[in-house]
Amino acid sequence: TSAISSAAPHMKFSHRATASLVLTDAVSVQQCLSCSLEDNSVVFELWRRFYYPNVRDQVCCRGMLTLQQLSHLISLNAGTEQTFKLPLTTAQMTDDDGKGYVLGTLSVTFEYNHDTLTETQHVTNFVQFCVGVQRACGLQYAAQRALTNGAPIEHAASVGVDSYVAVELSFAGINRESSVRARSFTPNYGAHFSMTLPTVMSTIHSGPPTLAENLCRGSVVISLFHKVEGSKVKAGDILLCKANISLDSLLQKQSGVHGWVTLQEPSKAHEHVAALEVEIGFGEITERELVIEDGCGKGWIPPPLPSVSSPYLALDIAVDRIWIPDSILLRIRSKQDAVLEDRHCYLRIKFYNSEAVCSDLATFSTVALDNKSYCDIDFRTTFNFTVSSNLVWCLREEPLEIQVWLVPRGGVNDSVGDTILGCGYVSLSEQLAANHSPATAAQVSSISLYGHGHWSLYCYSKLEM
C-alpha cells in the first residue's frame, strides 16, 4: 500500500516495493508466478479516501499486469528496468460487454534481478526490513546552521531547501535514497524502503551470525541532504543533518519503531536542528517472530520483555515549564493577526483508556536575547490504572503523548479555535524495562516538542519535567 497522494490530474505516488523469491534449480520464476498469481496477473487498485460525512476508503479503478508481460521482463538481462502503461478500468460500472470503462493509465516500473545463493544461504529464511520516512520539519534552522558553517546555501536558506533523505543500515551496508522535495522547510517525503535480509548471516559476514543480534546492536542512519543544482553525485550535495536510530527495541515491539526523531547537526551530535517522522519494522508481523526463532536456534538469548508485577499502576506526570521558539509564535500571530503577549497555552494529556486531562492556562514570557518564549505551567496530574494485558501492551508499544495548545486572545481552553504548537513523547517501555516502582513517574529532565509545519526549531521546543 502506498502513501496517500492528493487528488490531481497527474498523480505521482513515488511508491517502491520489493519482493524476493528463493527457488531451487528445478523451479523457474515463471512457474512460481503462474502458481501464485490469481488469474495469472498482478492487480493494482486505485483507492479514494472520503472524509465527509465520515472517513472511508473506496476502490475506484483497477489495472492489471499480465503474467506474459512479467515473463518478458524476466527473460531480459538482470538489472533491466521496464515501464508498463496499465489501463485503469472502473471497478463498479461496466459497459455492454461487461468490461469496465477505461479512465486513464497507471505507470509502473519493474526491475528484475537474480543471484545464486551459497549453500549456507539456502538453509536460512529471509525477511523484509522496512524503513518509512514520512515528513520533516524545522529545516530552515538546519539550513541556516549549514550556511553558518560555510555551505553555499544562501538562497535555499531563505526560500526552502531541495532536500532528500539517504537511509543506511549499519550492519548490512545497504543504502537507499528518496526523491528530491523542492523548496520546502517542511517536506513530505512519503518514502518507503524495503530491504531483504537473511535471518542467519552468511559465513563471510564479519559481525554477529544472526539478524537478531545485529538488530540489537545495529542502527539505521538517516541523513538529510540539500540537492545542489547541477550535482550528479551525492558527494556534491550538502549534508544538513542526520539521525542515528537504534534498533535494540525493534524485536520487543510488535508495532516496530515509529514516531518523530530529532536530527542533529553533523558536526555537533548534541545540537538538535530539525525533526523527522519515521516508521521502522518488518514487512509482515510474522517475520519478527521468525527472526527471534532463528536467532534462538543459533544460541542467541532474547532480552526479557518489560512487565508490571503490581496489580495497580499510578503514572505521575509533572511539567514545570514550556519553551517555544519565537519564530513559531510569530508565524501563528501573522496568520491570526493576534497580539503575542496576549496569547496563552495549556497542556492536554491522554493515555490508554483514561479521560483527557487539560492544564490551566499559562501566559508566555519572552527571552529577547535567545529569541524564545516560555511559560511556567506548573502542571501535576496522576493516572491510576488496573494492570491488564492490554495496558502492559500499551506501555510497551505506545509512548505517552503530551500536547501543547495555543489559545486565541481572550479565549479559554475549550479547543474551539485553538492551535496546536507541538507534541512531546515519553517512552514508558524504558521505565518498565528498568523495573521501577509502579508509582514512579517517567524520570526525564526535558523532552522535545514536534510539530509538522514548523519551519524552524531554533532553540527547539521542549518541556521541562
Coordinates of C-alpha atoms in Angstrom, one line a residue:
T1 CA 0.0 0.0 0.0
S2 CA 1.4 3.4 -1.0
A3 CA 1.2 6.6 0.9
I4 CA -1.9 8.9 0.3
S5 CA -1.4 11.4 -2.6
S6 CA -3.6 14.5 -3.2
A7 CA -6.1 14.2 -6.0
A8 CA -4.7 15.7 -9.2
P9 CA -5.0 15.1 -12.9
H10 CA -1.5 13.6 -12.9
M11 CA -0.8 12.0 -9.5
K12 CA 2.6 10.8 -8.6
F13 CA 2.9 8.2 -5.8
S14 CA 6.7 7.6 -5.8
H15 CA 6.0 4.2 -4.1
R16 CA 8.6 1.5 -4.2
A17 CA 8.1 -2.1 -3.1
T18 CA 10.4 -5.2 -3.2
A19 CA 9.6 -8.9 -3.3
S20 CA 12.0 -11.7 -3.2
L21 CA 11.7 -15.4 -4.2
V22 CA 14.1 -18.2 -3.2
L23 CA 13.8 -21.1 -5.6
T24 CA 15.6 -24.3 -6.4
D25 CA 17.1 -25.0 -9.8
A26 CA 14.1 -27.2 -10.7
V27 CA 11.6 -24.4 -10.4
S28 CA 11.7 -21.4 -12.7
V29 CA 10.4 -17.9 -11.8
Q30 CA 7.7 -18.1 -14.4
Q31 CA 6.4 -21.4 -12.9
C32 CA 6.3 -19.9 -9.4
L33 CA 4.5 -16.9 -10.6
S34 CA 1.9 -18.9 -12.5
C35 CA 1.1 -20.9 -9.4
S36 CA 0.9 -17.9 -7.1
L37 CA -0.8 -15.2 -9.2
E38 CA -4.6 -15.2 -9.3
D39 CA -5.9 -15.1 -12.9
N40 CA -2.2 -15.0 -14.0
S41 CA -1.9 -11.3 -13.4
V42 CA -0.8 -8.7 -10.8
V43 CA -3.7 -6.4 -9.9
F44 CA -3.2 -2.7 -9.0
E45 CA -6.1 -1.0 -7.3
L46 CA -6.6 2.8 -7.0
W47 CA -8.5 3.8 -3.9
R48 CA -10.1 7.1 -2.9
R49 CA -10.4 8.3 0.6
F50 CA -13.5 10.3 1.6
Y51 CA -13.5 12.5 4.8
Y52 CA -17.2 13.5 4.8
P53 CA -19.5 12.6 6.5
N54 CA -17.1 10.0 7.9
V55 CA -13.6 8.7 6.9
R56 CA -13.9 5.8 4.5
D57 CA -12.0 4.3 1.5
Q58 CA -13.5 3.1 -1.7
V59 CA -11.8 1.4 -4.7
C60 CA -12.1 3.5 -7.9
C61 CA -10.4 1.6 -10.6
R62 CA -8.0 -1.3 -11.3
G63 CA -5.1 -2.0 -13.6
M64 CA -3.7 -5.5 -14.4
L65 CA -0.2 -6.6 -15.4
T66 CA -0.3 -10.0 -17.0
L67 CA 2.0 -12.9 -16.5
Q68 CA 3.1 -12.7 -20.1
Q69 CA 4.4 -9.1 -19.5
L70 CA 6.3 -10.3 -16.4
S71 CA 7.7 -13.2 -18.2
H72 CA 9.1 -10.9 -20.9
L73 CA 10.8 -8.8 -18.3
I74 CA 12.3 -11.9 -16.6
S75 CA 13.7 -13.0 -20.0
L76 CA 15.7 -9.8 -20.3
N77 CA 19.1 -9.2 -18.7
A78 CA 19.2 -8.8 -14.9
G79 CA 19.0 -5.2 -13.7
T80 CA 17.0 -4.0 -16.7
E81 CA 14.1 -1.7 -15.9
Q82 CA 10.9 -1.7 -17.9
T83 CA 7.9 0.6 -17.6
F84 CA 4.4 -0.6 -18.3
K85 CA 1.4 1.7 -19.0
L86 CA -1.6 -0.2 -17.5
P87 CA -5.1 0.9 -18.4
L88 CA -7.2 1.7 -15.4
T89 CA -10.8 0.5 -15.6
T90 CA -13.7 1.3 -13.4
A91 CA -14.4 -1.2 -10.5
Q92 CA -18.2 -0.7 -10.3
M93 CA -19.6 0.4 -13.7
T94 CA -19.3 -1.8 -16.8
D95 CA -20.1 -1.4 -20.5
D96 CA -22.4 -3.6 -22.5
D97 CA -19.6 -6.3 -22.9
G98 CA -19.2 -6.5 -19.1
K99 CA -15.9 -4.7 -19.1
G100 CA -15.0 -1.6 -17.1
Y101 CA -14.7 1.8 -18.6
V102 CA -11.1 3.0 -19.2
L103 CA -10.4 6.1 -17.0
G104 CA -6.7 6.5 -17.5
T105 CA -3.4 4.8 -17.2
L106 CA -1.0 3.8 -14.4
S107 CA 2.7 3.9 -15.0
V108 CA 4.5 1.1 -13.2
T109 CA 8.3 0.4 -13.4
F110 CA 9.6 -3.1 -12.7
E111 CA 13.2 -4.1 -12.2
Y112 CA 14.3 -7.8 -12.1
N113 CA 17.5 -9.1 -10.5
H114 CA 18.7 -12.6 -9.7
D115 CA 21.6 -14.1 -7.9
T116 CA 22.9 -17.5 -6.9
L117 CA 22.8 -18.3 -3.2
T118 CA 25.5 -20.2 -1.4
E119 CA 24.8 -23.4 0.4
T120 CA 24.8 -21.6 3.7
Q121 CA 22.2 -19.0 2.4
H122 CA 19.9 -21.8 1.1
V123 CA 19.1 -23.0 4.6
T124 CA 18.1 -19.6 6.0
N125 CA 14.9 -17.6 5.9
F126 CA 14.6 -14.1 4.5
V127 CA 12.6 -11.2 5.9
Q128 CA 11.6 -7.8 4.6
F129 CA 13.1 -5.0 6.7
C130 CA 11.2 -1.7 6.0
V131 CA 12.1 1.9 6.7
G132 CA 9.5 4.6 6.0
V133 CA 10.3 8.3 6.0
Q134 CA 7.1 10.4 6.1
R135 CA 7.9 14.0 6.7
A136 CA 10.3 16.5 8.2
C137 CA 10.1 19.9 10.0
G138 CA 12.5 22.6 11.1
L139 CA 14.7 22.5 8.1
Q140 CA 15.1 26.3 8.0
Y141 CA 17.3 26.3 11.1
A142 CA 19.2 23.3 9.7
A143 CA 19.9 25.3 6.5
Q144 CA 20.9 28.4 8.5
R145 CA 23.4 26.3 10.5
A146 CA 24.9 24.9 7.3
L147 CA 25.2 28.4 5.9
T148 CA 27.0 29.5 9.1
N149 CA 29.4 26.6 8.6
G150 CA 30.3 27.8 5.1
A151 CA 28.0 25.9 2.9
P152 CA 26.9 27.8 -0.3
I153 CA 23.2 27.7 0.6
E154 CA 22.2 31.4 0.9
H155 CA 19.2 31.3 -1.4
A156 CA 17.8 27.9 -0.2
A157 CA 18.1 29.0 3.5
S158 CA 15.6 31.8 2.8
V159 CA 13.1 30.2 0.3
G160 CA 13.4 26.4 1.1
V161 CA 15.8 23.6 0.6
D162 CA 15.7 20.9 -2.1
S163 CA 16.0 18.0 0.2
Y164 CA 16.1 14.2 0.1
V165 CA 16.9 11.5 2.6
A166 CA 19.5 8.7 2.5
V167 CA 19.0 5.6 4.6
E168 CA 21.8 3.3 5.6
L169 CA 21.7 0.1 7.6
S170 CA 24.8 0.0 9.8
F171 CA 25.4 -3.8 9.7
A172 CA 24.4 -4.7 6.1
G173 CA 26.0 -1.9 4.1
I174 CA 22.7 -1.2 2.3
N175 CA 21.9 2.3 1.1
R176 CA 18.7 3.8 -0.2
E177 CA 17.7 7.3 -1.3
S178 CA 14.4 9.1 -1.6
S179 CA 13.4 11.5 -4.4
V180 CA 14.0 15.2 -4.0
R181 CA 11.4 17.5 -2.5
A182 CA 11.9 21.0 -3.8
R183 CA 11.8 24.4 -1.9
S184 CA 10.4 23.4 1.4
F185 CA 11.3 23.6 5.1
T186 CA 8.6 21.0 5.9
P187 CA 8.8 18.4 3.1
N188 CA 6.5 15.4 2.8
Y189 CA 8.7 12.5 1.6
G190 CA 6.3 9.6 1.8
A191 CA 9.3 7.3 1.1
H192 CA 9.3 3.6 1.8
F193 CA 12.4 1.5 1.6
S194 CA 12.3 -2.3 1.7
M195 CA 15.4 -4.4 2.2
T196 CA 15.6 -8.2 2.0
L197 CA 17.8 -9.6 4.9
P198 CA 18.6 -13.2 5.9
T199 CA 17.8 -14.3 9.4
V200 CA 21.1 -16.1 9.6
M201 CA 24.0 -14.2 8.1
S202 CA 26.5 -15.8 5.7
T203 CA 29.9 -17.0 6.8
I204 CA 31.6 -14.1 5.1
H205 CA 29.8 -11.6 7.4
S206 CA 32.2 -10.3 10.0
G207 CA 29.6 -9.3 12.5
P208 CA 27.2 -11.4 14.7
P209 CA 25.9 -14.6 13.0
T210 CA 22.2 -13.8 13.3
L211 CA 20.0 -10.9 12.2
A212 CA 18.5 -10.7 15.7
E213 CA 21.9 -10.0 17.3
N214 CA 22.7 -7.4 14.5
L215 CA 19.4 -5.6 15.2
C216 CA 20.1 -5.4 18.9
R217 CA 23.5 -3.9 18.3
G218 CA 22.9 -2.0 15.0
S219 CA 21.2 1.1 13.9
V220 CA 19.6 2.9 11.0
V221 CA 21.4 6.1 9.9
I222 CA 19.2 8.6 8.1
S223 CA 20.9 11.6 6.5
L224 CA 19.1 14.6 5.1
F225 CA 20.8 16.3 2.1
H226 CA 20.3 19.5 0.2
K227 CA 20.5 18.8 -3.6
V228 CA 22.9 21.2 -5.2
E229 CA 21.8 22.3 -8.7
G230 CA 23.8 20.5 -11.3
S231 CA 25.2 18.0 -9.0
K232 CA 25.3 14.4 -10.4
V233 CA 26.5 12.5 -7.4
K234 CA 25.7 12.6 -3.7
A235 CA 29.3 13.8 -2.8
G236 CA 28.4 17.2 -4.3
D237 CA 25.3 17.7 -2.2
I238 CA 25.2 19.4 1.2
L239 CA 24.6 17.3 4.4
L240 CA 22.2 19.3 6.6
C241 CA 21.5 16.9 9.5
K242 CA 21.3 13.2 10.4
A243 CA 19.8 10.8 12.9
N244 CA 21.2 7.5 14.3
I245 CA 18.3 5.4 15.3
S246 CA 19.0 2.4 17.5
L247 CA 17.2 -0.8 16.6
D248 CA 17.5 -2.6 20.0
S249 CA 13.8 -2.2 20.7
L250 CA 12.6 -3.5 17.3
L251 CA 12.3 -7.1 18.5
Q252 CA 10.4 -6.2 21.6
K253 CA 7.8 -4.0 20.0
Q254 CA 5.3 -5.7 17.7
S255 CA 4.4 -2.4 16.1
G256 CA 8.1 -1.5 15.4
V257 CA 9.8 1.8 15.8
H258 CA 7.6 4.8 14.8
G259 CA 7.2 8.5 15.5
W260 CA 9.3 11.6 15.5
V261 CA 13.1 11.6 15.9
T262 CA 15.5 14.5 16.3
L263 CA 18.0 15.3 13.6
Q264 CA 21.4 16.5 14.7
E265 CA 23.9 18.9 13.1
P266 CA 26.6 16.7 11.5
S267 CA 29.5 18.4 13.4
K268 CA 27.7 18.6 16.7
A269 CA 25.8 15.4 17.8
H270 CA 24.0 17.2 20.6
E271 CA 22.7 20.1 18.5
H272 CA 19.1 19.4 17.5
V273 CA 18.3 21.3 14.3
A274 CA 15.3 19.5 12.8
A275 CA 12.9 16.5 13.2
L276 CA 11.8 13.6 11.1
E277 CA 8.8 11.3 11.3
V278 CA 9.8 7.6 10.6
E279 CA 8.5 4.1 10.7
I280 CA 10.8 1.1 11.0
G281 CA 9.7 -2.5 11.2
F282 CA 9.2 -5.7 9.2
G283 CA 7.0 -6.3 6.2
E284 CA 4.9 -8.8 7.9
I285 CA 4.1 -9.3 11.6
T286 CA 5.1 -13.0 11.5
E287 CA 8.6 -12.0 10.3
R288 CA 9.5 -10.6 13.7
E289 CA 8.8 -14.0 15.3
L290 CA 10.8 -15.7 12.6
V291 CA 13.9 -13.5 13.3
I292 CA 13.6 -14.3 17.0
E293 CA 13.1 -18.0 16.4
D294 CA 16.1 -18.3 14.0
G295 CA 18.2 -16.3 16.4
C296 CA 17.4 -18.5 19.3
G297 CA 18.3 -21.5 17.2
K298 CA 21.8 -20.2 16.9
G299 CA 22.3 -19.6 20.6
W300 CA 21.0 -16.0 20.9
I301 CA 19.1 -15.2 24.1
P302 CA 16.4 -12.5 23.7
P303 CA 16.2 -9.9 26.4
P304 CA 13.1 -10.3 28.7
L305 CA 10.0 -8.3 27.8
P306 CA 9.1 -5.5 30.2
S307 CA 6.3 -6.3 32.5
V308 CA 4.4 -5.0 35.6
S309 CA 4.4 -7.1 38.7
S310 CA 1.9 -5.0 40.8
P311 CA -1.9 -5.2 40.1
Y312 CA -2.1 -1.4 40.1
L313 CA -0.1 1.3 38.4
A314 CA 0.0 5.0 39.1
L315 CA 1.6 7.3 36.4
D316 CA 2.6 10.7 37.9
I317 CA 3.3 13.5 35.4
A318 CA 4.8 16.8 36.3
V319 CA 5.5 19.6 33.7
D320 CA 7.2 22.8 35.0
R321 CA 7.9 24.9 32.0
I322 CA 7.3 25.1 28.2
W323 CA 9.8 26.6 25.8
I324 CA 8.7 27.7 22.3
P325 CA 10.9 29.5 19.6
D326 CA 9.6 33.0 18.8
S327 CA 9.6 32.1 15.1
I328 CA 6.8 29.6 15.6
L329 CA 4.7 32.1 17.7
L330 CA 5.3 34.9 15.2
R331 CA 4.1 32.8 12.3
I332 CA 0.9 32.0 14.2
R333 CA 0.4 35.6 15.1
S334 CA 0.8 36.7 11.5
K335 CA -1.8 34.2 10.4
Q336 CA -4.4 35.2 13.0
D337 CA -3.4 38.9 13.5
A338 CA -3.2 38.5 17.3
V339 CA -1.1 40.1 19.9
L340 CA 1.7 37.8 21.0
E341 CA 1.7 39.0 24.6
D342 CA -2.0 38.2 25.0
R343 CA -1.7 34.6 24.0
H344 CA -1.9 31.7 26.4
C345 CA -1.2 28.0 26.3
Y346 CA -2.3 24.8 28.0
L347 CA -1.4 21.1 28.1
R348 CA -3.6 18.2 27.0
I349 CA -2.7 14.6 28.0
K350 CA -4.5 11.4 27.3
F351 CA -3.2 7.9 27.8
Y352 CA -4.7 4.4 27.3
N353 CA -8.4 4.5 28.3
S354 CA -8.4 7.5 30.6
E355 CA -10.2 10.7 30.0
A356 CA -8.1 13.6 28.6
V357 CA -6.7 16.0 31.2
C358 CA -6.0 19.7 30.4
S359 CA -4.0 22.1 32.5
D360 CA -4.9 25.7 33.4
L361 CA -4.0 28.5 31.0
A362 CA -0.5 29.9 31.3
T363 CA 1.0 33.1 29.9
F364 CA 4.1 33.4 27.7
S365 CA 7.1 35.4 28.8
T366 CA 9.8 36.4 26.2
V367 CA 13.6 36.0 26.5
A368 CA 14.6 38.6 23.9
L369 CA 18.3 37.6 23.7
D370 CA 17.6 33.9 23.0
N371 CA 14.6 34.6 20.6
K372 CA 12.4 32.2 22.5
S373 CA 9.4 32.4 24.9
Y374 CA 8.5 30.3 27.9
C375 CA 5.6 29.8 30.3
D376 CA 5.6 28.4 33.7
I377 CA 2.9 25.8 33.5
D378 CA 3.5 24.1 36.9
F379 CA 1.2 21.2 36.0
R380 CA 0.8 18.0 38.0
T381 CA -1.5 15.0 37.4
T382 CA -1.7 11.3 38.1
F383 CA -3.3 8.5 36.1
N384 CA -4.4 5.4 38.0
F385 CA -4.8 2.1 36.2
T386 CA -5.6 -1.5 37.0
V387 CA -2.9 -3.6 35.3
S388 CA -4.1 -5.8 32.5
S389 CA -2.5 -7.4 29.4
N390 CA -3.9 -4.5 27.2
L391 CA -2.3 -1.9 29.5
V392 CA 1.1 -3.7 29.5
W393 CA 0.9 -3.9 25.7
C394 CA 0.2 -0.2 25.5
L395 CA 3.0 0.7 27.9
R396 CA 5.4 -1.4 25.7
E397 CA 4.2 -0.1 22.3
E398 CA 2.8 3.4 22.7
P399 CA 4.6 6.5 24.1
L400 CA 2.9 9.0 26.4
E401 CA 1.8 12.0 24.2
I402 CA 1.8 15.5 25.7
Q403 CA 0.1 18.1 23.6
V404 CA 0.7 21.9 23.8
W405 CA -2.1 24.1 22.6
L406 CA -2.2 27.8 22.0
V407 CA -5.3 29.8 22.9
P408 CA -6.5 32.8 20.9
R409 CA -6.6 36.2 22.5
G410 CA -9.2 36.2 25.2
G411 CA -10.1 32.6 24.7
V412 CA -10.4 29.6 27.0
N413 CA -9.2 26.1 26.7
D414 CA -12.3 24.8 25.0
S415 CA -10.5 23.6 21.9
V416 CA -12.6 25.9 19.7
G417 CA -10.1 28.0 17.6
D418 CA -7.1 26.7 19.5
T419 CA -3.8 25.9 17.6
I420 CA -1.6 23.0 18.5
L421 CA 2.0 24.1 19.0
G422 CA 3.6 20.7 19.2
C423 CA 3.6 17.2 20.8
G424 CA 6.1 15.7 23.2
Y425 CA 6.6 11.9 23.6
V426 CA 7.8 9.9 26.6
S427 CA 8.7 6.3 26.1
L428 CA 7.2 4.3 29.0
S429 CA 8.7 1.0 27.9
E430 CA 12.1 2.1 29.2
Q431 CA 10.5 2.6 32.7
L432 CA 9.1 -1.0 32.6
A433 CA 12.5 -2.4 31.4
A434 CA 14.2 -0.7 34.4
N435 CA 11.7 -2.3 36.7
H436 CA 10.8 0.9 38.5
S437 CA 8.2 1.0 41.2
P438 CA 4.7 1.4 39.7
A439 CA 4.3 4.7 41.5
T440 CA 7.3 6.2 39.8
A441 CA 6.9 8.7 37.0
A442 CA 9.0 8.9 33.9
Q443 CA 12.3 10.4 35.0
V444 CA 13.2 12.8 32.2
S445 CA 14.6 16.3 32.5
S446 CA 13.2 17.7 29.2
I447 CA 11.6 16.4 26.0
S448 CA 11.4 17.9 22.6
L449 CA 8.2 19.1 21.0
Y450 CA 7.5 18.2 17.4
G451 CA 5.1 19.9 15.1
H452 CA 4.7 19.4 11.4
G453 CA 4.6 22.7 9.5
H454 CA 7.2 24.5 11.7
W455 CA 9.9 25.9 9.5
S456 CA 12.5 26.4 12.3
L457 CA 13.2 24.6 15.5
Y458 CA 15.8 27.1 16.7
C459 CA 16.1 26.7 20.5
Y460 CA 13.9 23.7 19.9
S461 CA 10.6 23.5 21.7
K462 CA 10.8 21.5 24.9
L463 CA 9.0 20.6 28.1
E464 CA 10.8 20.7 31.4
M465 CA 9.6 17.8 33.6

